[in-house]
Amino acid sequence: MKDHKLQVIPLGGLGEFGMNMTAIRYGDDILIVDCGMMFPEPELLGVDLVMPDLTYLKENEAHIRAVVLTHGHEDHIGAVPYFLSEIDVPVYGTDFTLALVERRLEEYDLDQEPRLIHVKAKQIVDIGPFKVEFIHVTHSIVSAVALAITTPMGVIIHTGDFKVDPTPTDNELFDLHTLADYGKRGVLLLLSDSTNADRPGYTESERAVRPRMEEIFNRSEKRIVVSCFSSSIHRIQLVLDLAQQYGRRVAVIGRSMVSVTEIAHSLGLLDIPDGILLRPQDAMDLPPEKVAILISGTQGEPMSALSRVAVDNHKHISVDAGDTVVLSARIIPGNEKGIFRMIDHMSRRGADVLYGSMNPPLHVSGHGSIEEMKLVLNLVRPRFFMPVHGEFRQLSKHAKLAEHLRFAGLEDSFVMESGEVLEIDHQGARKAGKVQVGRVCIDSGSVDDVVQEMVIRDRRHLSEDGIVLPIIAINRHTGRMENPPEIVSRGFAVAEDGSNFADDARMVVTKTVENSNQEEKTDWGVIKEKIRADLKRHIVKQTSRRPLIMPVILEV
Ligand SMILES: [Zn+2]
Ligand SMILES: [Zn+2]
């Protein structure tokens, strides 16, 4: 009897933004869909990355057959290296998705060689009692797929992230036919992307960005600096195409932008016109009207390439009066402060900074709006429905969108939160208890240097490693430190050789502040991050410990 039960357990991504991961269990076999991370919220200052709690999976390690990935965004693959360092199973994904996973894996030192299994859309693979078909979908990243998972109890469709783009720029259409085929034959459960459940109508096609970008290339008389997510290959292609058309050469700046562009090019997913690329160090030597710059850092991350350019502290690039800076990305809620600060810096130097919503748009969403969600619901016509990927309000809106399907075979919708178990047997479906879920905070060493081996830091270990608060009084107008910094620490043991920890730390902080320029010193976000990185490097070197470091700036 026990074998005739199917469990679907969202382990992250429901009621929160990021960490998408779902376990599908039939008897003693577990399949995991996606394994994402979350970017830390400002209140988790001092922590670099947030991973899902793997307690439930470690308890059931022997039953896990594989991880299957839908696409290469960090909220779907970012926790794969962490996962593999704990649990060794094969990982399935498309070429581009797995190339991004491999790039992340380089930062880790795994005991076993990871088993990455490349698949293509339309391919079907057997994993334990599950048969998984990969179905191409349109999204803001290339090579994204939905999954049709045939289980002994029936078919589960997991959409992954999608929009229904009728005119994708790479001409790879959403495979709606296959989705409809499954719908016709009968689908037990649909899990579908709820991100834009509060947006009426249709999301614009990726093609809608072209007119605005073209207008910018057409009228700009100086440098054009475009920032987008490094995984937005469609957007990067557009910039390369327009640069060629308007006689500009392109410098690619920022570690992630460079490596993802190389990966996409090597897989034939990005067409780089001959001779168009420019070395970063040469970008300022050409006449400004002959240069376009592709740069990472749309979210104002203090150590990103664009943030450095904004405070005029980048090795190769600077922004001058008359330049045009384009933020071709969504402002992720929570990042407004950092982004607007960065824009202020660049505006102060006379750049024309374009951001936010415009018509025609600078950016379009990668997620479908209400009408697209309805289209997928109508094609799949599931017996049970579980909205995924969204805050609770979006999940419940999405569930309401499915109500009309009550007349087309829908028996029930389940608005769930991460950790809740959906159980399906021959009697029907119901919520059945909870498993442990949560967040694990990770400290990735210093952000700007050569990537160090990642060190997993559970917050529970805080008591062992302690906390260090450098307190610095800075004059907002002069950028000068008014007093020597103060160092407060708790639960942090002093070095054994008797050297005075607080004195050393004070010196490190003073040096960091002195070596920063005026703009960095008056930008709390930037200066805090620099102090944290430098002090951390110092403390790790001296003591091999990793206390939580939280710089406090007093404005005087
Ligand atoms: Zn996502
Ligand atoms: Zn995505």
Short mmCIF file of N, CA and C in Angstrom, two decimals, residues 140-257:
data_model
loop_
_atom_site.label_atom_id
_atom_site.label_comp_id
_atom_site.label_asym_id
_atom_site.label_seq_id
_atom_site.Cartn_x
_atom_site.Cartn_y
_atom_site.Cartn_z
N SER A 140 13.93 34.21 -19.89
CA SER A 140 14.98 35.19 -20.11
C SER A 140 16.38 34.59 -20.24
N ILE A 141 16.48 33.29 -20.11
CA ILE A 141 17.76 32.61 -20.28
C ILE A 141 17.57 31.57 -21.39
N VAL A 142 18.63 31.26 -22.12
CA VAL A 142 18.51 30.26 -23.18
C VAL A 142 18.48 28.85 -22.59
N SER A 143 18.05 27.89 -23.40
CA SER A 143 18.07 26.47 -23.03
C SER A 143 17.30 26.18 -21.74
N ALA A 144 16.13 26.81 -21.60
CA ALA A 144 15.28 26.52 -20.45
C ALA A 144 14.28 25.44 -20.84
N VAL A 145 13.97 24.56 -19.88
CA VAL A 145 13.01 23.49 -20.16
C VAL A 145 11.97 23.36 -19.04
N ALA A 146 10.81 22.85 -19.43
CA ALA A 146 9.83 22.35 -18.47
C ALA A 146 10.05 20.85 -18.39
N LEU A 147 9.45 20.22 -17.38
CA LEU A 147 9.63 18.78 -17.23
C LEU A 147 8.29 18.08 -17.22
N ALA A 148 8.19 16.98 -17.96
CA ALA A 148 7.03 16.10 -17.82
C ALA A 148 7.56 14.84 -17.14
N ILE A 149 7.13 14.63 -15.92
CA ILE A 149 7.65 13.51 -15.13
C ILE A 149 6.56 12.45 -15.01
N THR A 150 6.76 11.35 -15.71
CA THR A 150 5.78 10.27 -15.65
C THR A 150 6.12 9.39 -14.45
N THR A 151 5.17 9.28 -13.51
CA THR A 151 5.36 8.45 -12.32
C THR A 151 4.35 7.30 -12.40
N PRO A 152 4.51 6.28 -11.59
CA PRO A 152 3.53 5.18 -11.60
C PRO A 152 2.11 5.66 -11.26
N MET A 153 1.99 6.84 -10.63
CA MET A 153 0.66 7.36 -10.26
C MET A 153 0.07 8.28 -11.32
N GLY A 154 0.88 8.69 -12.28
CA GLY A 154 0.41 9.65 -13.28
C GLY A 154 1.49 10.66 -13.62
N VAL A 155 1.14 11.62 -14.47
CA VAL A 155 2.14 12.56 -14.98
C VAL A 155 2.15 13.86 -14.15
N ILE A 156 3.35 14.29 -13.80
CA ILE A 156 3.53 15.59 -13.17
C ILE A 156 4.19 16.51 -14.19
N ILE A 157 3.61 17.69 -14.42
CA ILE A 157 4.28 18.69 -15.26
C ILE A 157 4.82 19.77 -14.35
N HIS A 158 6.12 20.06 -14.49
CA HIS A 158 6.75 21.16 -13.77
C HIS A 158 7.21 22.15 -14.84
N THR A 159 6.65 23.37 -14.83
CA THR A 159 6.95 24.29 -15.93
C THR A 159 8.35 24.88 -15.85
N GLY A 160 8.99 24.84 -14.67
CA GLY A 160 10.19 25.66 -14.50
C GLY A 160 9.76 27.12 -14.62
N ASP A 161 10.69 28.02 -14.95
CA ASP A 161 10.32 29.42 -15.19
C ASP A 161 9.98 29.57 -16.67
N PHE A 162 8.95 30.35 -16.97
CA PHE A 162 8.61 30.51 -18.38
C PHE A 162 7.87 31.82 -18.63
N LYS A 163 7.92 32.27 -19.88
CA LYS A 163 6.96 33.18 -20.43
C LYS A 163 6.56 32.53 -21.75
N VAL A 164 5.43 32.95 -22.32
CA VAL A 164 5.08 32.39 -23.62
C VAL A 164 5.41 33.47 -24.65
N ASP A 165 6.67 33.46 -25.09
CA ASP A 165 7.14 34.49 -26.02
C ASP A 165 6.82 34.03 -27.44
N PRO A 166 5.87 34.72 -28.11
CA PRO A 166 5.49 34.25 -29.45
C PRO A 166 6.57 34.51 -30.49
N THR A 167 7.51 35.44 -30.18
CA THR A 167 8.56 35.77 -31.14
C THR A 167 9.92 35.79 -30.47
N PRO A 168 10.38 34.65 -29.96
CA PRO A 168 11.68 34.64 -29.28
C PRO A 168 12.80 35.08 -30.21
N THR A 169 13.78 35.81 -29.68
CA THR A 169 14.83 36.36 -30.53
C THR A 169 15.71 35.27 -31.15
N ASP A 170 15.79 34.09 -30.50
CA ASP A 170 16.60 33.02 -31.09
C ASP A 170 15.74 32.05 -31.92
N ASN A 171 14.47 32.42 -32.09
CA ASN A 171 13.52 31.61 -32.88
C ASN A 171 13.29 30.20 -32.34
N GLU A 172 13.67 29.96 -31.10
CA GLU A 172 13.38 28.68 -30.47
C GLU A 172 12.03 28.81 -29.78
N LEU A 173 10.98 28.25 -30.39
CA LEU A 173 9.63 28.43 -29.86
C LEU A 173 9.36 27.57 -28.62
N PHE A 174 8.49 28.07 -27.78
CA PHE A 174 7.97 27.31 -26.64
C PHE A 174 7.27 26.08 -27.22
N ASP A 175 7.63 24.89 -26.75
CA ASP A 175 7.06 23.66 -27.30
C ASP A 175 5.67 23.40 -26.69
N LEU A 176 4.71 24.25 -27.10
CA LEU A 176 3.35 24.13 -26.54
C LEU A 176 2.67 22.83 -26.99
N HIS A 177 3.09 22.32 -28.15
CA HIS A 177 2.48 21.09 -28.66
C HIS A 177 2.65 19.93 -27.70
N THR A 178 3.89 19.77 -27.23
CA THR A 178 4.17 18.65 -26.34
C THR A 178 3.40 18.79 -25.03
N LEU A 179 3.35 20.05 -24.55
CA LEU A 179 2.59 20.32 -23.32
C LEU A 179 1.13 19.92 -23.53
N ALA A 180 0.58 20.31 -24.68
CA ALA A 180 -0.83 20.01 -24.98
C ALA A 180 -1.06 18.50 -25.12
N ASP A 181 -0.06 17.81 -25.70
CA ASP A 181 -0.17 16.36 -25.84
C ASP A 181 -0.35 15.70 -24.48
N TYR A 182 0.49 16.11 -23.54
CA TYR A 182 0.37 15.56 -22.18
C TYR A 182 -1.00 15.90 -21.62
N GLY A 183 -1.45 17.15 -21.85
CA GLY A 183 -2.76 17.57 -21.34
C GLY A 183 -3.86 16.67 -21.88
N LYS A 184 -3.77 16.34 -23.14
CA LYS A 184 -4.79 15.52 -23.79
C LYS A 184 -4.83 14.12 -23.18
N ARG A 185 -3.62 13.60 -22.86
CA ARG A 185 -3.56 12.24 -22.32
C ARG A 185 -3.87 12.20 -20.82
N GLY A 186 -3.87 13.39 -20.17
CA GLY A 186 -4.21 13.43 -18.74
C GLY A 186 -3.01 13.70 -17.86
N VAL A 187 -3.07 14.80 -17.11
CA VAL A 187 -1.98 15.17 -16.21
C VAL A 187 -2.50 15.15 -14.78
N LEU A 188 -1.77 14.47 -13.92
CA LEU A 188 -2.17 14.34 -12.52
C LEU A 188 -1.96 15.65 -11.77
N LEU A 189 -0.78 16.25 -11.95
CA LEU A 189 -0.44 17.44 -11.16
C LEU A 189 0.38 18.42 -12.00
N LEU A 190 0.01 19.69 -11.91
CA LEU A 190 0.79 20.74 -12.56
C LEU A 190 1.44 21.62 -11.50
N LEU A 191 2.76 21.86 -11.65
CA LEU A 191 3.45 22.87 -10.85
C LEU A 191 3.85 23.96 -11.82
N SER A 192 3.39 25.21 -11.57
CA SER A 192 3.62 26.25 -12.57
C SER A 192 4.11 27.55 -11.95
N ASP A 193 4.96 28.23 -12.67
CA ASP A 193 5.62 29.49 -12.28
C ASP A 193 4.59 30.59 -11.98
N SER A 194 4.64 31.15 -10.78
CA SER A 194 3.63 32.14 -10.35
C SER A 194 4.19 33.56 -10.25
N THR A 195 5.45 33.77 -10.67
CA THR A 195 6.13 35.04 -10.43
C THR A 195 5.27 36.27 -10.76
N ASN A 196 4.63 36.26 -11.93
CA ASN A 196 3.89 37.45 -12.37
C ASN A 196 2.38 37.29 -12.24
N ALA A 197 1.93 36.53 -11.24
CA ALA A 197 0.49 36.28 -11.10
C ALA A 197 -0.29 37.56 -10.79
N ASP A 198 0.41 38.64 -10.46
CA ASP A 198 -0.31 39.90 -10.24
C ASP A 198 -0.17 40.85 -11.44
N ARG A 199 0.30 40.33 -12.57
CA ARG A 199 0.39 41.17 -13.77
C ARG A 199 -0.60 40.75 -14.84
N PRO A 200 -1.59 41.61 -15.13
CA PRO A 200 -2.58 41.24 -16.13
C PRO A 200 -1.98 41.18 -17.53
N GLY A 201 -2.69 40.55 -18.43
CA GLY A 201 -2.30 40.55 -19.84
C GLY A 201 -1.15 39.61 -20.15
N TYR A 202 -0.36 40.01 -21.14
CA TYR A 202 0.77 39.21 -21.61
C TYR A 202 2.07 39.94 -21.32
N THR A 203 3.11 39.22 -21.02
CA THR A 203 4.44 39.81 -20.91
C THR A 203 4.96 40.07 -22.33
N GLU A 204 5.61 41.22 -22.51
CA GLU A 204 6.10 41.53 -23.85
C GLU A 204 7.20 40.57 -24.30
N SER A 205 7.29 40.40 -25.60
CA SER A 205 8.33 39.54 -26.17
C SER A 205 9.70 40.17 -25.94
N GLU A 206 10.72 39.33 -25.87
CA GLU A 206 12.09 39.83 -25.75
C GLU A 206 12.40 40.82 -26.88
N ARG A 207 11.74 40.64 -28.02
CA ARG A 207 11.97 41.53 -29.15
C ARG A 207 11.58 42.98 -28.86
N ALA A 208 10.72 43.20 -27.88
CA ALA A 208 10.23 44.54 -27.58
C ALA A 208 11.33 45.46 -27.08
N VAL A 209 12.46 44.88 -26.64
CA VAL A 209 13.56 45.69 -26.11
C VAL A 209 14.33 46.37 -27.24
N ARG A 210 14.26 45.78 -28.43
CA ARG A 210 15.09 46.28 -29.52
C ARG A 210 14.86 47.75 -29.88
N PRO A 211 13.59 48.21 -30.05
CA PRO A 211 13.39 49.61 -30.46
C PRO A 211 14.05 50.61 -29.52
N ARG A 212 13.91 50.41 -28.20
CA ARG A 212 14.51 51.35 -27.25
C ARG A 212 16.04 51.31 -27.36
N MET A 213 16.60 50.12 -27.41
CA MET A 213 18.06 49.99 -27.51
C MET A 213 18.56 50.61 -28.81
N GLU A 214 17.81 50.39 -29.87
CA GLU A 214 18.22 50.91 -31.17
C GLU A 214 18.23 52.44 -31.12
N GLU A 215 17.21 52.99 -30.48
CA GLU A 215 17.12 54.44 -30.34
C GLU A 215 18.34 54.99 -29.57
N ILE A 216 18.76 54.25 -28.53
CA ILE A 216 19.93 54.67 -27.74
C ILE A 216 21.19 54.64 -28.61
N PHE A 217 21.37 53.57 -29.37
CA PHE A 217 22.55 53.47 -30.23
C PHE A 217 22.51 54.53 -31.33
N ASN A 218 21.32 54.86 -31.75
CA ASN A 218 21.15 55.81 -32.83
C ASN A 218 21.52 57.23 -32.40
N ARG A 219 21.16 57.59 -31.16
CA ARG A 219 21.34 59.00 -30.80
C ARG A 219 22.56 59.27 -29.92
N SER A 220 23.15 58.23 -29.29
CA SER A 220 24.25 58.50 -28.36
C SER A 220 25.49 58.97 -29.10
N GLU A 221 26.08 60.03 -28.58
CA GLU A 221 27.27 60.57 -29.23
C GLU A 221 28.54 60.19 -28.50
N LYS A 222 28.38 59.60 -27.30
CA LYS A 222 29.57 59.16 -26.57
C LYS A 222 29.46 57.67 -26.24
N ARG A 223 30.15 57.27 -25.17
CA ARG A 223 30.14 55.85 -24.84
C ARG A 223 28.75 55.37 -24.43
N ILE A 224 28.46 54.11 -24.76
CA ILE A 224 27.22 53.48 -24.28
C ILE A 224 27.63 52.34 -23.35
N VAL A 225 27.11 52.38 -22.13
CA VAL A 225 27.42 51.34 -21.15
C VAL A 225 26.13 50.59 -20.85
N VAL A 226 26.07 49.31 -21.19
CA VAL A 226 24.85 48.55 -20.95
C VAL A 226 25.11 47.50 -19.88
N SER A 227 24.26 47.49 -18.87
CA SER A 227 24.38 46.46 -17.85
C SER A 227 23.13 45.59 -17.88
N CYS A 228 23.33 44.29 -17.92
CA CYS A 228 22.21 43.35 -17.81
C CYS A 228 22.72 42.14 -17.05
N PHE A 229 21.83 41.20 -16.75
CA PHE A 229 22.30 39.97 -16.09
C PHE A 229 23.21 39.22 -17.05
N SER A 230 24.28 38.64 -16.53
CA SER A 230 25.23 37.97 -17.41
C SER A 230 24.59 36.76 -18.09
N SER A 231 23.50 36.25 -17.51
CA SER A 231 22.85 35.09 -18.12
C SER A 231 21.86 35.48 -19.22
N SER A 232 21.63 36.80 -19.39
CA SER A 232 20.66 37.24 -20.41
C SER A 232 21.31 37.23 -21.79
N ILE A 233 21.49 36.05 -22.32
CA ILE A 233 22.19 35.90 -23.59
C ILE A 233 21.46 36.63 -24.73
N HIS A 234 20.12 36.61 -24.71
CA HIS A 234 19.35 37.31 -25.74
C HIS A 234 19.70 38.80 -25.74
N ARG A 235 19.79 39.37 -24.56
CA ARG A 235 20.06 40.80 -24.40
C ARG A 235 21.48 41.13 -24.84
N ILE A 236 22.42 40.26 -24.48
CA ILE A 236 23.81 40.46 -24.87
C ILE A 236 23.96 40.40 -26.38
N GLN A 237 23.23 39.45 -26.98
CA GLN A 237 23.24 39.33 -28.44
C GLN A 237 22.74 40.63 -29.09
N LEU A 238 21.70 41.19 -28.52
CA LEU A 238 21.12 42.42 -29.06
C LEU A 238 22.16 43.56 -29.04
N VAL A 239 22.87 43.68 -27.93
CA VAL A 239 23.89 44.73 -27.82
C VAL A 239 25.00 44.51 -28.85
N LEU A 240 25.43 43.25 -29.01
CA LEU A 240 26.48 42.95 -30.00
C LEU A 240 25.99 43.30 -31.41
N ASP A 241 24.74 42.92 -31.72
CA ASP A 241 24.20 43.19 -33.05
C ASP A 241 24.11 44.69 -33.33
N LEU A 242 23.59 45.43 -32.34
CA LEU A 242 23.44 46.88 -32.54
C LEU A 242 24.81 47.57 -32.64
N ALA A 243 25.77 47.08 -31.84
CA ALA A 243 27.11 47.66 -31.89
C ALA A 243 27.68 47.49 -33.30
N GLN A 244 27.49 46.31 -33.85
CA GLN A 244 28.01 46.07 -35.20
C GLN A 244 27.32 47.01 -36.20
N GLN A 245 26.01 47.09 -36.07
CA GLN A 245 25.22 47.92 -36.98
C GLN A 245 25.64 49.40 -36.91
N TYR A 246 25.96 49.87 -35.70
CA TYR A 246 26.27 51.29 -35.54
C TYR A 246 27.77 51.57 -35.42
N GLY A 247 28.60 50.60 -35.79
CA GLY A 247 30.03 50.84 -35.86
C GLY A 247 30.72 51.07 -34.52
N ARG A 248 30.27 50.34 -33.51
CA ARG A 248 30.96 50.44 -32.23
C ARG A 248 31.62 49.11 -31.90
N ARG A 249 32.73 49.16 -31.17
CA ARG A 249 33.32 47.92 -30.68
C ARG A 249 32.90 47.74 -29.22
N VAL A 250 32.95 46.48 -28.76
CA VAL A 250 32.35 46.15 -27.46
C VAL A 250 33.40 45.61 -26.50
N ALA A 251 33.47 46.21 -25.31
CA ALA A 251 34.30 45.65 -24.24
C ALA A 251 33.38 44.95 -23.25
N VAL A 252 33.73 43.73 -22.89
CA VAL A 252 32.93 42.97 -21.92
C VAL A 252 33.63 43.04 -20.57
N ILE A 253 32.93 43.54 -19.56
CA ILE A 253 33.55 43.83 -18.26
C ILE A 253 32.81 43.11 -17.13
N GLY A 254 33.59 42.57 -16.20
CA GLY A 254 33.00 41.89 -15.04
C GLY A 254 33.19 40.40 -15.18
N ARG A 255 33.58 39.75 -14.09
CA ARG A 255 33.94 38.34 -14.18
C ARG A 255 32.81 37.47 -14.72
N SER A 256 31.59 37.66 -14.19
CA SER A 256 30.51 36.78 -14.62
C SER A 256 30.15 37.08 -16.08
N MET A 257 30.17 38.36 -16.46
CA MET A 257 29.82 38.72 -17.83
C MET A 257 30.80 38.08 -18.81
#
